[in-house]
Amino acid sequence: MRFSARLLLCAVAGGLIGTGGAIYSVRSGALGNQLMLGPWATGRDFGSSEASRYTRAVVALRGLLALPAREARYYNAVVDSAGAPLDGRCRYRLSGGALPAAWWSVTLYDPAGYLVPNAAGVYSVGSASLSPDEQRAWQVAIAPQPAPGRWLPTGHAPRFELTLRTYLPIDGGQGEVTAAQLPRIDKVGCA
């Protein structure tokens, strides 16, 4: 094979591998400048003019619609507090206390970033539905079958993700939140 043909073959292979790697990286939704806080991942440059091209690509693909950091902080979990992948056939307890924000919501998505269909039509739980006493210590059951109290249905999805949005963070969006301030995700059992 001639040198120019080998060079062309290497250039095409390199382009395909590079493009494939970039697509995989963006589709996996890693949050750019990622910071892990227990099971929750967040980006350090969301909602800022310093957001990298990579973070902007993830936001564009995942439809996150990132507000400026002083208005909202986003946290995503694909594992429970023990580090095991979230499985929609299992039951979990999401528990927390007062979060460092004016209000918050937790939404359940499939790995592609879409709401998981469920017969109950429940997709999110937020602080607006909690009494002031409940906001200090709250629990949400995450399970395929109805559960007493607050419940987020998994729709039996093999894998799911949770997105926690905190609005008007008390630190002004500086990202000074610790893992202890964010909710725990504990597996209760599997069917």
Tab-separated table of C-alpha atoms in Angstrom:
chain	number	residue	atom	x	y	z
A	1	MET	CA	0.000	0.000	0.000
A	2	ARG	CA	1.337	3.394	-0.874
A	3	PHE	CA	2.282	5.907	1.796
A	4	SER	CA	-0.454	8.380	0.796
A	5	ALA	CA	-3.135	5.664	1.021
A	6	ARG	CA	-1.930	4.681	4.520
A	7	LEU	CA	-1.887	8.314	5.557
A	8	LEU	CA	-5.454	8.793	4.289
A	9	LEU	CA	-6.615	5.609	6.050
A	10	CYS	CA	-5.057	6.772	9.356
A	11	ALA	CA	-6.630	10.232	9.019
A	12	VAL	CA	-10.094	8.745	8.374
A	13	ALA	CA	-9.732	6.249	11.239
A	14	GLY	CA	-8.527	9.003	13.589
A	15	GLY	CA	-11.414	11.255	12.612
A	16	LEU	CA	-13.975	8.491	13.174
A	17	ILE	CA	-12.500	7.487	16.549
A	18	GLY	CA	-12.282	11.109	17.703
A	19	THR	CA	-15.812	11.929	16.592
A	20	GLY	CA	-17.174	8.737	18.151
A	21	GLY	CA	-15.416	9.487	21.441
A	22	ALA	CA	-16.738	13.045	21.524
A	23	ILE	CA	-20.305	11.912	20.796
A	24	TYR	CA	-20.107	9.235	23.497
A	25	SER	CA	-18.702	11.701	26.024
A	26	VAL	CA	-21.396	14.317	25.404
A	27	ARG	CA	-24.222	11.760	25.282
A	28	SER	CA	-23.093	10.218	28.566
A	29	GLY	CA	-23.874	13.627	30.019
A	30	ALA	CA	-20.784	14.152	32.140
A	31	LEU	CA	-21.225	17.634	33.434
A	32	GLY	CA	-17.928	19.273	32.508
A	33	ASN	CA	-15.654	20.345	35.364
A	34	GLN	CA	-17.531	17.665	37.263
A	35	LEU	CA	-17.669	17.701	41.043
A	36	MET	CA	-18.938	14.629	42.913
A	37	LEU	CA	-20.867	15.192	46.154
A	38	GLY	CA	-21.872	11.726	47.363
A	39	PRO	CA	-24.070	10.272	44.613
A	40	TRP	CA	-24.670	13.732	43.116
A	41	ALA	CA	-22.594	15.175	40.277
A	42	THR	CA	-22.618	18.834	39.344
A	43	GLY	CA	-20.732	21.049	36.951
A	44	ARG	CA	-18.626	23.915	38.144
A	45	ASP	CA	-19.281	26.057	35.094
A	46	PHE	CA	-23.024	25.653	34.483
A	47	GLY	CA	-24.905	28.869	33.974
A	48	SER	CA	-21.797	30.993	33.647
A	49	SER	CA	-20.142	32.836	30.825
A	50	GLU	CA	-17.078	30.656	31.500
A	51	ALA	CA	-18.959	27.477	30.541
A	52	SER	CA	-16.732	25.334	28.362
A	53	ARG	CA	-17.731	24.205	24.891
A	54	TYR	CA	-18.084	20.724	26.341
A	55	THR	CA	-20.524	21.887	29.068
A	56	ARG	CA	-22.477	23.865	26.461
A	57	ALA	CA	-22.731	20.741	24.268
A	58	VAL	CA	-24.013	18.642	27.196
A	59	VAL	CA	-26.570	21.332	28.081
A	60	ALA	CA	-27.702	21.575	24.439
A	61	LEU	CA	-28.058	17.800	24.075
A	62	ARG	CA	-29.616	17.071	27.474
A	63	GLY	CA	-32.016	20.025	27.375
A	64	LEU	CA	-30.918	21.171	30.807
A	65	LEU	CA	-31.662	24.849	30.068
A	66	ALA	CA	-29.129	25.927	32.633
A	67	LEU	CA	-30.029	29.157	34.377
A	68	PRO	CA	-27.251	31.386	35.705
A	69	ALA	CA	-25.600	29.780	38.754
A	70	ARG	CA	-26.911	32.531	41.056
A	71	GLU	CA	-30.463	31.457	40.082
A	72	ALA	CA	-30.144	27.660	40.030
A	73	ARG	CA	-27.705	24.818	40.714
A	74	TYR	CA	-28.153	21.382	39.139
A	75	TYR	CA	-27.155	18.001	40.564
A	76	ASN	CA	-27.514	14.661	38.797
A	77	ALA	CA	-27.399	11.149	40.303
A	78	VAL	CA	-27.030	7.893	38.380
A	79	VAL	CA	-25.982	5.889	41.459
A	80	ASP	CA	-27.305	5.531	45.003
A	81	SER	CA	-25.419	6.623	48.120
A	82	ALA	CA	-23.589	3.253	48.176
A	83	GLY	CA	-22.379	3.803	44.584
A	84	ALA	CA	-24.639	1.191	42.900
A	85	PRO	CA	-26.437	2.156	39.642
A	86	LEU	CA	-30.052	3.276	40.080
A	87	ASP	CA	-32.360	0.431	38.994
A	88	GLY	CA	-36.042	1.124	38.311
A	89	ARG	CA	-37.038	-2.355	39.467
A	90	CYS	CA	-35.782	-1.581	42.991
A	91	ARG	CA	-37.102	0.597	45.806
A	92	TYR	CA	-35.162	3.575	47.180
A	93	ARG	CA	-35.576	6.104	49.952
A	94	LEU	CA	-34.599	9.651	49.026
A	95	SER	CA	-34.183	11.609	52.245
A	96	GLY	CA	-32.960	15.023	53.134
A	97	GLY	CA	-33.441	18.157	55.136
A	98	ALA	CA	-33.534	21.848	54.424
A	99	LEU	CA	-31.519	22.404	51.263
A	100	PRO	CA	-29.431	25.562	50.849
A	101	ALA	CA	-31.856	27.202	48.420
A	102	ALA	CA	-35.173	29.050	48.339
A	103	TRP	CA	-36.856	25.983	46.827
A	104	TRP	CA	-35.937	22.740	45.059
A	105	SER	CA	-37.268	19.864	42.964
A	106	VAL	CA	-36.173	16.299	42.172
A	107	THR	CA	-37.166	14.812	38.806
A	108	LEU	CA	-36.772	11.227	37.571
A	109	TYR	CA	-35.469	10.684	34.008
A	110	ASP	CA	-34.356	7.783	31.838
A	111	PRO	CA	-30.659	7.679	30.818
A	112	ALA	CA	-31.461	9.559	27.584
A	113	GLY	CA	-32.841	12.482	29.603
A	114	TYR	CA	-36.573	11.867	29.052
A	115	LEU	CA	-39.275	11.609	31.687
A	116	VAL	CA	-40.056	7.973	32.501
A	117	PRO	CA	-43.674	7.159	31.570
A	118	ASN	CA	-45.751	5.949	34.503
A	119	ALA	CA	-49.453	5.348	35.115
A	120	ALA	CA	-49.578	7.791	38.054
A	121	GLY	CA	-48.291	10.689	35.936
A	122	VAL	CA	-45.885	11.732	38.703
A	123	TYR	CA	-42.459	12.875	37.513
A	124	SER	CA	-41.155	15.217	40.175
A	125	VAL	CA	-41.289	16.106	43.867
A	126	GLY	CA	-40.506	19.560	45.149
A	127	SER	CA	-40.196	21.611	48.284
A	128	ALA	CA	-43.307	23.621	47.369
A	129	SER	CA	-45.420	20.556	48.235
A	130	LEU	CA	-43.853	20.189	51.712
A	131	SER	CA	-45.033	21.884	54.883
A	132	PRO	CA	-42.443	23.997	56.722
A	133	ASP	CA	-41.986	21.172	59.278
A	134	GLU	CA	-41.516	18.575	56.518
A	135	GLN	CA	-38.870	20.701	54.813
A	136	ARG	CA	-36.526	20.165	57.779
A	137	ALA	CA	-36.649	16.359	57.364
A	138	TRP	CA	-38.356	14.722	54.392
A	139	GLN	CA	-38.495	11.384	52.561
A	140	VAL	CA	-39.618	10.297	49.119
A	141	ALA	CA	-40.107	6.677	48.097
A	142	ILE	CA	-38.722	5.923	44.632
A	143	ALA	CA	-40.212	2.642	43.470
A	144	PRO	CA	-42.030	0.904	40.605
A	145	GLN	CA	-45.142	0.298	42.768
A	146	PRO	CA	-47.115	2.885	44.769
A	147	ALA	CA	-45.703	3.600	48.206
A	148	PRO	CA	-47.178	5.436	51.191
A	149	GLY	CA	-46.305	9.111	51.537
A	150	ARG	CA	-44.464	10.915	48.774
A	151	TRP	CA	-43.677	8.646	45.840
A	152	LEU	CA	-41.741	8.981	42.580
A	153	PRO	CA	-42.604	6.090	40.226
A	154	THR	CA	-39.766	4.486	38.265
A	155	GLY	CA	-42.047	2.929	35.643
A	156	HIS	CA	-39.926	-0.277	35.972
A	157	ALA	CA	-37.193	1.393	33.871
A	158	PRO	CA	-34.016	-0.717	33.977
A	159	ARG	CA	-31.959	2.427	34.717
A	160	PHE	CA	-32.951	5.919	35.754
A	161	GLU	CA	-31.379	9.194	36.837
A	162	LEU	CA	-32.403	11.824	39.340
A	163	THR	CA	-31.920	15.536	38.767
A	164	LEU	CA	-32.014	17.830	41.768
A	165	ARG	CA	-32.538	21.495	40.967
A	166	THR	CA	-31.969	24.059	43.695
A	167	TYR	CA	-33.339	27.507	42.945
A	168	LEU	CA	-31.936	30.762	44.364
A	169	PRO	CA	-29.084	29.018	46.207
A	170	ILE	CA	-28.177	30.743	49.451
A	171	ASP	CA	-24.475	30.849	48.493
A	172	GLY	CA	-25.345	32.917	45.420
A	173	GLY	CA	-24.461	29.996	43.137
A	174	GLN	CA	-20.835	29.767	44.234
A	175	GLY	CA	-21.158	25.973	44.579
A	176	GLU	CA	-20.149	25.823	48.237
A	177	VAL	CA	-22.567	22.960	48.952
A	178	THR	CA	-21.289	19.807	50.690
A	179	ALA	CA	-22.392	16.196	50.214
A	180	ALA	CA	-23.949	16.259	53.698
A	181	GLN	CA	-26.332	19.041	52.609
A	182	LEU	CA	-27.692	17.043	49.644
A	183	PRO	CA	-30.259	14.221	49.864
A	184	ARG	CA	-29.273	10.595	50.468
A	185	ILE	CA	-30.397	7.881	48.039
A	186	ASP	CA	-30.659	4.561	49.921
A	187	LYS	CA	-31.677	1.279	48.313
A	188	VAL	CA	-34.441	-0.369	50.336
A	189	GLY	CA	-34.714	-3.554	48.269
A	190	CYS	CA	-35.422	-5.106	44.897
A	191	ALA	CA	-38.307	-7.231	43.660
